[in-house]
Coordinates of C-alpha atoms and ligand atoms in Angstrom, one line a residue:
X280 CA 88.9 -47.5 89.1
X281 CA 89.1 -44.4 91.6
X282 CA 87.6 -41.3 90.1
X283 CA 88.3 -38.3 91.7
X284 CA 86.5 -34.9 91.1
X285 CA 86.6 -32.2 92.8
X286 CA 83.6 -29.8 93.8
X287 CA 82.3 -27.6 96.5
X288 CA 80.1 -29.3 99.0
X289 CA 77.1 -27.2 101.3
X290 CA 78.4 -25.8 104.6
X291 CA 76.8 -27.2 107.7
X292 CA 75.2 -25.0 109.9
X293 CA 74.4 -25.8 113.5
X294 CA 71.5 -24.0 114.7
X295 CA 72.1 -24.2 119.0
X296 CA 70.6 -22.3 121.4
X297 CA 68.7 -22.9 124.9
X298 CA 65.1 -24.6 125.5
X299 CA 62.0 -22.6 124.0
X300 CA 64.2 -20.1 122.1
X301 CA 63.3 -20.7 119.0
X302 CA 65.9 -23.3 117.1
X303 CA 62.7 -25.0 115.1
X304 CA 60.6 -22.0 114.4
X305 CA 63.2 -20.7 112.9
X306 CA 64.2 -23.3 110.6
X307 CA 60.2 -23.9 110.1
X308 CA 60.2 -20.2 109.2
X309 CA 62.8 -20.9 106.8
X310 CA 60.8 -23.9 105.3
X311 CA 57.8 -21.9 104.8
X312 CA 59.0 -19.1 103.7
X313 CA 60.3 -20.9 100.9
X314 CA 57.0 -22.6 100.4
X315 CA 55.2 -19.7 99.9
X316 CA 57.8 -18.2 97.4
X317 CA 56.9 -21.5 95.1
X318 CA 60.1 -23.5 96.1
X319 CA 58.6 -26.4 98.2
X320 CA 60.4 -29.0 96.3
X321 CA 63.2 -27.4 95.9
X322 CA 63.8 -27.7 100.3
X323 CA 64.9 -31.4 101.0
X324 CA 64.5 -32.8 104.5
X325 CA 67.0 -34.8 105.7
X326 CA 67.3 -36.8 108.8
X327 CA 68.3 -34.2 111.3
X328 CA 69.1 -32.0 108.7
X329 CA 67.4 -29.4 106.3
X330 CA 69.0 -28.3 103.1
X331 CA 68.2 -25.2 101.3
X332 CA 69.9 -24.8 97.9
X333 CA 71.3 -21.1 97.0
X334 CA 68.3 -20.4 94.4
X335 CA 66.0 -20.5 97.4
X336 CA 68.2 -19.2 99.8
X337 CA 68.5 -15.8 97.5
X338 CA 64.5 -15.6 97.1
X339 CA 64.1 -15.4 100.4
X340 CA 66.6 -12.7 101.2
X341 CA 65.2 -10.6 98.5
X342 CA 67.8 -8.1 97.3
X343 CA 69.9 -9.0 99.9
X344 CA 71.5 -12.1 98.1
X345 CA 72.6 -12.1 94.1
X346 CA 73.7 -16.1 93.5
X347 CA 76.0 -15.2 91.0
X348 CA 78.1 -14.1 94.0
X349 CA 78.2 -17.2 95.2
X350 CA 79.4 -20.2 94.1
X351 CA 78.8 -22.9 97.5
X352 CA 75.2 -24.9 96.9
X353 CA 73.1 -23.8 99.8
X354 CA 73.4 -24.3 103.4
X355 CA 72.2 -27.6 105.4
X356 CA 70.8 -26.6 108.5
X357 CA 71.2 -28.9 111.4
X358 CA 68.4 -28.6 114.4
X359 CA 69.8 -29.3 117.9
X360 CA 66.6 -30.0 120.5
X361 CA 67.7 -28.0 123.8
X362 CA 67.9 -31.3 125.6
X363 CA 69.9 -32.9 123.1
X364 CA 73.8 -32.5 123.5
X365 CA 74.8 -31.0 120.4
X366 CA 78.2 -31.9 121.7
X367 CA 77.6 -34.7 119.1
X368 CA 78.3 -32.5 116.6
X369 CA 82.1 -32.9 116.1
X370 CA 84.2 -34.5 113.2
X371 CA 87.6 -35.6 112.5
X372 CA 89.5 -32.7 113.7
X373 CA 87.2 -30.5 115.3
X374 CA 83.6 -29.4 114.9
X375 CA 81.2 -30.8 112.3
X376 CA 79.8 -27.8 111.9
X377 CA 81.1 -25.1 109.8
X378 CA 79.2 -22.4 111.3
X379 CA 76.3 -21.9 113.3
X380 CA 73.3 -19.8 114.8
X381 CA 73.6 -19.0 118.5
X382 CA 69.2 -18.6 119.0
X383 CA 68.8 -16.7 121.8
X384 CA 65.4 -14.9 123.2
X385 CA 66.0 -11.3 123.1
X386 CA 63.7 -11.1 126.5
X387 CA 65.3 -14.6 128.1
X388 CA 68.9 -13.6 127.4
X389 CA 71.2 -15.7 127.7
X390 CA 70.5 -19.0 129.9
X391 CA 72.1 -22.2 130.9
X392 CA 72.3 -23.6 127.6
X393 CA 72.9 -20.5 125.7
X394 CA 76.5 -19.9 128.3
X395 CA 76.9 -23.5 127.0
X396 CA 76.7 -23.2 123.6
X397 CA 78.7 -20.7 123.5
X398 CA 81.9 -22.4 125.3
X399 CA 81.8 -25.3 122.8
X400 CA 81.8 -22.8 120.1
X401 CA 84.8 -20.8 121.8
X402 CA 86.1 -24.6 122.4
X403 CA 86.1 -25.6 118.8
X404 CA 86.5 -22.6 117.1
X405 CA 83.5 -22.3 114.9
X406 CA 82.6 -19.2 113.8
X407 CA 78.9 -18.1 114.8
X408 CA 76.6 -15.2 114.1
X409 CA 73.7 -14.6 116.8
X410 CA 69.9 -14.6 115.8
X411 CA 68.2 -12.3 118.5
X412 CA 64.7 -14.4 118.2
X413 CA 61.6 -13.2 118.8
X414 CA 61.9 -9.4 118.2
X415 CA 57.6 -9.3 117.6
X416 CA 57.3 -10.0 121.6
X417 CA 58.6 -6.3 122.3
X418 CA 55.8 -4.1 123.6
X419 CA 54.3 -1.8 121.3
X420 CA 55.9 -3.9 118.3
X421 CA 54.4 -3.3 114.6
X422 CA 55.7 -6.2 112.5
X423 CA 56.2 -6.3 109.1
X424 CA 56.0 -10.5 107.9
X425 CA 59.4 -11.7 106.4
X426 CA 60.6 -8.0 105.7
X427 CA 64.5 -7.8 105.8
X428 CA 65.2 -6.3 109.8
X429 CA 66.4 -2.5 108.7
X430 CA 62.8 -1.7 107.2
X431 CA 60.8 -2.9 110.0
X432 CA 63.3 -1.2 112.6
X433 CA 62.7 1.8 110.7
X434 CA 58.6 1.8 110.9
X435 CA 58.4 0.6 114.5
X436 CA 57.2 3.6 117.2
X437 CA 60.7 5.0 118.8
X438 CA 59.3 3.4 121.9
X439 CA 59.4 0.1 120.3
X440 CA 62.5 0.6 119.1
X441 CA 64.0 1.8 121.7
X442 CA 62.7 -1.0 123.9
X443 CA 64.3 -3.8 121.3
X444 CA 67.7 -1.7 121.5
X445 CA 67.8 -2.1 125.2
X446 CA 67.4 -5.6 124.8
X447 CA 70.0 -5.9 121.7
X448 CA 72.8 -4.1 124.4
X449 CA 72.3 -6.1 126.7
X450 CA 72.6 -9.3 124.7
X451 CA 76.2 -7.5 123.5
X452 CA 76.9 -7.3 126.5
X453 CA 76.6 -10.8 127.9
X454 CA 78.6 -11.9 125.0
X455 CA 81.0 -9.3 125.9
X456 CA 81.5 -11.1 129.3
X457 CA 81.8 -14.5 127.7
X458 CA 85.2 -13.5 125.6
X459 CA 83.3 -11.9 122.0
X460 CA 83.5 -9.0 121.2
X461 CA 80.1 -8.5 119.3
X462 CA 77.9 -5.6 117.3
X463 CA 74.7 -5.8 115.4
X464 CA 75.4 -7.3 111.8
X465 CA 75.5 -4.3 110.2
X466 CA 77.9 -2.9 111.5
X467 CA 80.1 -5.4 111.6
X468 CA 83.2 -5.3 109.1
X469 CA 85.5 -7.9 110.2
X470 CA 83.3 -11.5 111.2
X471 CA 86.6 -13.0 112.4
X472 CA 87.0 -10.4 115.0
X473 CA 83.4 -9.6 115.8
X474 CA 80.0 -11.4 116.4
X475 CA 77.7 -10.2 114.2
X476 CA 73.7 -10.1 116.2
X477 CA 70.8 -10.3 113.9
X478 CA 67.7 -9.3 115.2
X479 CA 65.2 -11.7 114.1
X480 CA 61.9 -13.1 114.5
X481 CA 60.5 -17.1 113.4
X482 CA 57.0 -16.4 113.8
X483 CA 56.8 -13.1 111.5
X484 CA 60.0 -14.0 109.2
X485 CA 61.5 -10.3 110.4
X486 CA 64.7 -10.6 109.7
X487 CA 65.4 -14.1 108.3
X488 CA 66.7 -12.3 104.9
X489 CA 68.9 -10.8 106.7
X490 CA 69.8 -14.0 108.8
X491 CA 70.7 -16.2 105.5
X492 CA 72.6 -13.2 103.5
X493 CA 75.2 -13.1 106.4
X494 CA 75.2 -16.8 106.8
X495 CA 76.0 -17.3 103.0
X496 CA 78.0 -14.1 103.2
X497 CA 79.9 -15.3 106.1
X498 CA 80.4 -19.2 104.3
X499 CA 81.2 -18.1 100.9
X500 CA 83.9 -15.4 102.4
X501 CA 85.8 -17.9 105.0
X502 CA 84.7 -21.3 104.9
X503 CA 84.9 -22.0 101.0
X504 CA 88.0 -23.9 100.7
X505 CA 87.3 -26.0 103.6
X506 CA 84.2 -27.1 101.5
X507 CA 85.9 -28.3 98.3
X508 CA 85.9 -31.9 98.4
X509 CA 86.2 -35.0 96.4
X510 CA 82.0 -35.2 95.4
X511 CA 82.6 -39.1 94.7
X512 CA 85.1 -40.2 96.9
X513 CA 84.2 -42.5 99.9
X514 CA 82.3 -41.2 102.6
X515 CA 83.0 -39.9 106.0
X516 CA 80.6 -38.6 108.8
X517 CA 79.6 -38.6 112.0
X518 CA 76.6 -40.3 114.2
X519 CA 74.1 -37.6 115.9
X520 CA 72.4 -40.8 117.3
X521 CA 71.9 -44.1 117.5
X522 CA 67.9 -45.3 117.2
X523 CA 65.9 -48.9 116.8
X524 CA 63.7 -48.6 113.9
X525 CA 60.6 -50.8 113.5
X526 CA 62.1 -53.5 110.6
X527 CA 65.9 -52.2 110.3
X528 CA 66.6 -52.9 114.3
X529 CA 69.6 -50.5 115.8
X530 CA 70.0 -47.9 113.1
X531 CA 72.2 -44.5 113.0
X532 CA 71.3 -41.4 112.2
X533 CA 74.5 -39.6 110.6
X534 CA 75.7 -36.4 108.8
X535 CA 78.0 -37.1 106.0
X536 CA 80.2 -33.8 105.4
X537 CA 82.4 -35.5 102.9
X538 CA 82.3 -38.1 99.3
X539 CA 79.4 -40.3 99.3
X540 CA 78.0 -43.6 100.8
X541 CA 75.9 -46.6 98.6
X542 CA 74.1 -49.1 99.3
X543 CA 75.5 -52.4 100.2
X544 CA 78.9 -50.8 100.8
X545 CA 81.2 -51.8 103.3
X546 CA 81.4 -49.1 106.1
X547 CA 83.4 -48.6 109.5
X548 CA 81.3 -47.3 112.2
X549 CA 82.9 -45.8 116.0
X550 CA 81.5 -48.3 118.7
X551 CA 81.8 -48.7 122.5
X552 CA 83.9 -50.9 122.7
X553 CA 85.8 -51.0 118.9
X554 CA 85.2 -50.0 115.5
X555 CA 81.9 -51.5 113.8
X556 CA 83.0 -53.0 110.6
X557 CA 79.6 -53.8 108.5
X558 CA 77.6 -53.4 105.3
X559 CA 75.0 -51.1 104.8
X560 CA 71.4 -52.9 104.4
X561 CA 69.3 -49.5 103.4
X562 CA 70.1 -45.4 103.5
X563 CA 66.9 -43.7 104.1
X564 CA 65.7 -40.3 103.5
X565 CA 63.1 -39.0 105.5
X566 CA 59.2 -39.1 103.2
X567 CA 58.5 -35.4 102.4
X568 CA 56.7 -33.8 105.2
X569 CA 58.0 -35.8 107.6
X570 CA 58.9 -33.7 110.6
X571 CA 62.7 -33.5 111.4
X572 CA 63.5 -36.1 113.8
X573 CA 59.9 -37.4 114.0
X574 CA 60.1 -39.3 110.5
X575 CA 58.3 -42.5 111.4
X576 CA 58.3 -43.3 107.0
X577 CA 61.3 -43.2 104.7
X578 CA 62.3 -43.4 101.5
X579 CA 65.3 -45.8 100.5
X580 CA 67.6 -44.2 98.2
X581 CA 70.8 -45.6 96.6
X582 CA 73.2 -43.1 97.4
X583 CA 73.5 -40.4 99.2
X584 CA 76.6 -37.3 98.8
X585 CA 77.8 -35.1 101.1
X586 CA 77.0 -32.8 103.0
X587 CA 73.6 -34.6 103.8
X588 CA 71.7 -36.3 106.7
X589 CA 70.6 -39.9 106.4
X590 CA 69.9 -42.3 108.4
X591 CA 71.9 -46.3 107.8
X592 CA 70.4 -49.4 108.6
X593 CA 72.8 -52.0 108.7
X594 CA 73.6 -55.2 111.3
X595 CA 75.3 -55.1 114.1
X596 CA 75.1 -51.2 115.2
X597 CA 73.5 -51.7 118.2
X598 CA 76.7 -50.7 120.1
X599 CA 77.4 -47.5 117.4
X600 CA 78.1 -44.7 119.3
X601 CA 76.9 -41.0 119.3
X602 CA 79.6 -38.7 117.6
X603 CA 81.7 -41.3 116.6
X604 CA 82.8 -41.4 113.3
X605 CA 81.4 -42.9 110.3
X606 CA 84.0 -44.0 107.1
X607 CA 83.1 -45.4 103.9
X608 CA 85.5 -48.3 102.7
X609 CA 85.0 -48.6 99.2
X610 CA 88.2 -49.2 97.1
X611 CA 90.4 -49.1 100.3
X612 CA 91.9 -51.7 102.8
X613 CA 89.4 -52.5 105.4
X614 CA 92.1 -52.9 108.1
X615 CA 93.4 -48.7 106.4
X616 CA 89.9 -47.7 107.7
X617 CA 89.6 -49.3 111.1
X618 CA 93.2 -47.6 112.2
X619 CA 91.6 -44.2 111.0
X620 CA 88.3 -44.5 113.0
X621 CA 90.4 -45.9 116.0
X622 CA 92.7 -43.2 115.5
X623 CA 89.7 -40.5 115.5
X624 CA 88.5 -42.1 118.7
X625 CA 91.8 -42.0 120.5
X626 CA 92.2 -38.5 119.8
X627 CA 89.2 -37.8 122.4
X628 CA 90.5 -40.2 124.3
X629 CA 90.9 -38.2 127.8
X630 CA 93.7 -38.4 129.6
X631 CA 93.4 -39.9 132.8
X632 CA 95.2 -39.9 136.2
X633 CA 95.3 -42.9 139.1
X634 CA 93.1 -40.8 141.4
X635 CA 90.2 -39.0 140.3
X636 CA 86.4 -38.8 139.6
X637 CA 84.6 -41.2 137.1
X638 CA 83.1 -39.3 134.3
X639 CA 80.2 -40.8 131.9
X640 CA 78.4 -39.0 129.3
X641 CA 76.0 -39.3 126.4
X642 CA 78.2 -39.0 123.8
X643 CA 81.7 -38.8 122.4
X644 CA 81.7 -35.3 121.7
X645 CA 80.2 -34.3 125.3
X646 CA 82.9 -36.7 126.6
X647 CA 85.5 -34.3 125.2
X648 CA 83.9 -31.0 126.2
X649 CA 83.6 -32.5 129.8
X650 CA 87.0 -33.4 129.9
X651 CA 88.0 -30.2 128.7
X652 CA 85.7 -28.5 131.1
X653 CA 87.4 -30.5 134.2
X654 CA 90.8 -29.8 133.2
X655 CA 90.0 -26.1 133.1
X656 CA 88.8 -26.7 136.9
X657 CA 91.9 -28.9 137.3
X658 CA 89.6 -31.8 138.0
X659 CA 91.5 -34.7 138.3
X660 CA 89.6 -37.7 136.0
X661 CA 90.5 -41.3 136.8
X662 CA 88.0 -42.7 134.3
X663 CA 85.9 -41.3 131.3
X664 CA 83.6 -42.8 129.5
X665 CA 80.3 -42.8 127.0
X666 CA 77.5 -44.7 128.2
X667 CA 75.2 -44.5 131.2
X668 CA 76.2 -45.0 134.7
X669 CA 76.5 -48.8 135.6
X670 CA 77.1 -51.0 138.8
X671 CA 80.5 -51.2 137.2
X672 CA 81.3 -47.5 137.4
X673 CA 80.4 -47.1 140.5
X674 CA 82.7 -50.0 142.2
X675 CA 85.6 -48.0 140.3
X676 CA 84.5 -45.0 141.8
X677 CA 84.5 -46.5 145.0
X678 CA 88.4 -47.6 144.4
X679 CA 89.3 -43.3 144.5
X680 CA 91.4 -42.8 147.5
X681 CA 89.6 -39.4 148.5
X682 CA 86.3 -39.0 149.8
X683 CA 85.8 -36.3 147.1
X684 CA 87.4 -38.6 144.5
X685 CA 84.6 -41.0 144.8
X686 CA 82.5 -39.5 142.6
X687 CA 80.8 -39.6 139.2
X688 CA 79.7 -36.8 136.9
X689 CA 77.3 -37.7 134.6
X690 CA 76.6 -35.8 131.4
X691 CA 72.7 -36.3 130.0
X692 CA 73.1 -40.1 131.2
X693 CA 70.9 -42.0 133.1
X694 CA 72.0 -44.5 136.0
X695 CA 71.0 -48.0 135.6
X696 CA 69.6 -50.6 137.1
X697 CA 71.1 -51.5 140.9
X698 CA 73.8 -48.4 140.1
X699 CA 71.7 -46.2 142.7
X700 CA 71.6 -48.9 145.4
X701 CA 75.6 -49.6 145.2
X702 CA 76.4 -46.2 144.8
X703 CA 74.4 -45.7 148.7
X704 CA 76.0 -48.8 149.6
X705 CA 79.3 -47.8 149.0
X706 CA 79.3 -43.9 149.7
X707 CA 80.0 -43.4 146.1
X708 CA 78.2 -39.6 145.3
X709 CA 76.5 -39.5 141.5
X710 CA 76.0 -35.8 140.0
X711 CA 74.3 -35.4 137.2
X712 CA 73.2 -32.6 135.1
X713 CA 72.9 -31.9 131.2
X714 CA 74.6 -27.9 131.1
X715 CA 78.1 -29.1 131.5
X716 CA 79.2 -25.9 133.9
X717 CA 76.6 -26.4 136.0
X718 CA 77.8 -30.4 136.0
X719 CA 81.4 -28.7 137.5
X720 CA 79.8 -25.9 139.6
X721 CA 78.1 -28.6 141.8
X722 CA 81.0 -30.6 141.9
X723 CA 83.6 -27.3 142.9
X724 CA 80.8 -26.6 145.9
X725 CA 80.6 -30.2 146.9
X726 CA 84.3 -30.2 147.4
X727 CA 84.5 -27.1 148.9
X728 CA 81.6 -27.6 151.6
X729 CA 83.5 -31.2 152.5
X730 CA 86.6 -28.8 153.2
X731 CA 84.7 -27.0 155.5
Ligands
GTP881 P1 63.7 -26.9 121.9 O1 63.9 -27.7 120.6 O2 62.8 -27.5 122.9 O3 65.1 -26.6 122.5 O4 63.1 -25.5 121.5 P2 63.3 -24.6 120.3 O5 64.5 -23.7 120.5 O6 63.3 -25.4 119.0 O7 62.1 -23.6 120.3 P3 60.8 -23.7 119.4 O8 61.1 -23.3 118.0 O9 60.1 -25.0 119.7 O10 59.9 -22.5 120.0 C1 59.5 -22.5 121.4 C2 58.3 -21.6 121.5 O11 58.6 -20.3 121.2 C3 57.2 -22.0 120.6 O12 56.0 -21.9 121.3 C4 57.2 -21.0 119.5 O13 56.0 -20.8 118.9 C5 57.8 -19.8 120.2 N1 58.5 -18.9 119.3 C6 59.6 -19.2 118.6 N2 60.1 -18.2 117.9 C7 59.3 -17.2 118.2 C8 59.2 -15.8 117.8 O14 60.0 -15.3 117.0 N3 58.2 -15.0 118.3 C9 57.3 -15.5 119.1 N4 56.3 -14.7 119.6 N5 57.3 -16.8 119.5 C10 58.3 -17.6 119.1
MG882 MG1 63.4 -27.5 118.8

């Protein structure tokens, strides 16, 4: 019997930003502060995810959050390492996240990864607020641990403050020049039309109250009916990675934003080269303390609801692919499922032309935002695909009938084996890069200097 009740899930927040600026500390930040106001337990880590429940969220903004004004669990934090794509993070229809924190370092600015971050965002539509980390670095600073950002603005030296307000402008202004129009939080009214900036800092907890109210503020206001969902209805998420695991073999780390997934249930799983259909041997939850992504021991639990992270052991997933989606069977017909993951997989499916260059990247989601990025540069693509770059590719690079045709872009691949060798062999040129506009800026000059 299908039971079906409705109920409103936790909003997934993406936490992106460049190298070094701060993505971790702040979510460590967020973990200990919440240790230290009693609620250890109460913070679940997940694989690749954190979860804090409203209760804790509102302890640690203070007066700044009142749960009864809000009626969404918590938010689930997901960590994206700088050299990871978090391209990865898209869903049926769009972005898996809901929302997300651009990091960026108020001295450092904006940076390759920070410009790219924020064109996926743009790209999917996902609306973002801006922590401006490390605020305690400004000369002359005087900081006040985990006080909510107006107080300790107020008791810094007006040097220091003026120093932090040069560097808040000019981080306005870069996003300014990439297309959003953005102010510092407070004074933002509208967060559809504006980009709210909070100054913040992860090693003195400066400003994270402020940094959760708007997030909850800013989820609660505009994302709540997207998070009602059936609570018990079959699952559906999407693969941040695929990883061998000491006793489970090729295993895949996922986020499920939607119902739930058991043990020993049948599932459908995005592959490289067609849907997975298997059963699920184990879901495991990271042991607590384990360290996001570094979770060598786990516990296995029986089931596991949305929105979560968990990793699934199960046979046969050594050819899962990264950002692919994940779909529960359950009561439904197996061959339903398999036309809805293929359908999901044809929609990134980029279209491609006779003559063109060969694109390969890590993952689905990357594939997209490189095919998006080339079309923009009216880059003509005869092939796209996920996986590394192979003998194969390049022998259908070397088919292009233009010199600057017989190429391949590769997106945070590697090339393998005698790929290198063929590629010299047959004059096939390999670019690779993992900022995706720096991928199509050395492309655009290699085709202009063979013009000259
Ligand atoms: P990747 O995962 O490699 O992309 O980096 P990340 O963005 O997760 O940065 P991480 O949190 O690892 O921080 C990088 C360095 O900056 C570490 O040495 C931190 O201690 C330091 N750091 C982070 N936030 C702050 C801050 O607010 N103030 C100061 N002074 N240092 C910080
Ligand atoms: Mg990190």
């Amino acid at each position: 019997t299908r039971t079906s009740s409705s109920g409103l899930r936790t909003p997934i927040v993406a936490v992106l930003g460049h190298v070094d600026h701060g993505k971790t500390s702040l979510l460590d930040k967020i973990r200990g502060s919440a240790v230290i106001e009693g609620e250890a337990g109460a913070i679940t880590q997940h694989i690749g995810a954190t979860a804090v429940p409203l209760d804790t969220v509102s302890r640690v903004a203070g007066s700044l959050v009142d749960p009864d004004d809000f009626d969404l669990p918590g938010l689930l934090f997901i960590d994206t390492p700088g050299h990871h794509s978090f391209t990865t993070l898209r869903s049926r229809g769009g972005a898996l996240a809901d929302i997300a924190i651009l990091v960026v370092d108020v001295t450092d600015g904006f940076q390759p990864q920070t410009i790219e971050a924020i064109n996926i965002l743009q790209d999917s539509s996902t609306p973002f607020v801006v922590a401006a980390n490390k605020i305690d670095t400004v000369a002359g600073w005087n900081p006040r641990e985990d006080s909510p950002v107006q107080q300790t603005y107020d008791a810094q030296s007006d040097r220091a403050r003026s120093r932090l307000d040069e560097r808040l402008y000019e981080l306005i202004g870069e996003l300014s020049d990439h297309g959003f129009s953005a102010d510092l939080y407070w004074r933002v009214q509208d967060f559809q039309k504006n980009v709210g900036v909070v100054p913040v800092s992860a090693m003195t907890g400066e400003g994270v109250p402020d940094l959760l109210t708007v997030l909850m503020g800013l989820s609660q206001r505009y994302m709540k009916d997207a998070m009602e969902i059936d609570v018990a209805g079959p699952g559906a998420g999407t693969v941040l990675e695929v990883k061998d695991e000491k006793g489970f073999g090729a295993t895949v780390d996922v986020v499920l934003y939607d119902g739930t997934v058991r043990e020993d249930e049948t599932i459908v799983v995005g592959g490289t080269q067609e849907p997975i259909v298997t059963d699920v041997r184990a879901l495991l939850q990271p042991r607590p303390l384990a360290e996001i992504r570094a979770e060598s021991r786990f516990d296995r639990v029986d089931e596991v609801g949305a929105a979560a992270g968990l990793k699934i052991a199960a046979p046969d997933l050594e050819e899962a692919m990264a950002g692919a989606p994940v779909r529960v069977v359950r009561d439904r017909d197996i061959d339903d499922v398999v036309g809805e993951v293929e359908a999901e997989l044809a929609e990134v499916e980029v279209s491609t032309e006779e003559e063109g260059v060969v694109v390969k990247a890590d993952t689905l989601g990357s594939l997209e935002a490189m095919a998006n990025a080339l079309k923009e540069a009216e880059i003509p693509v005869m092939r796209a695909e996920v996986g590394d770059i192979a003998p194969r590719d390049i022998s259908i690079a070397s088919t292009a009938d233009e010199p600057i045709h017989r190429t391949i872009l590769g997106f945070n691949v590697e090339v393998l084996g005698d790929a290198n060798r063929s590629a010299e062999e047959s004059e096939v040129k390999v670019f690779r890069d993992d900022v995706i506009y720096q991928l199509v800026e050395e492309y655009d000059e290699f085709v202009e200097d063979s013009r000259r």
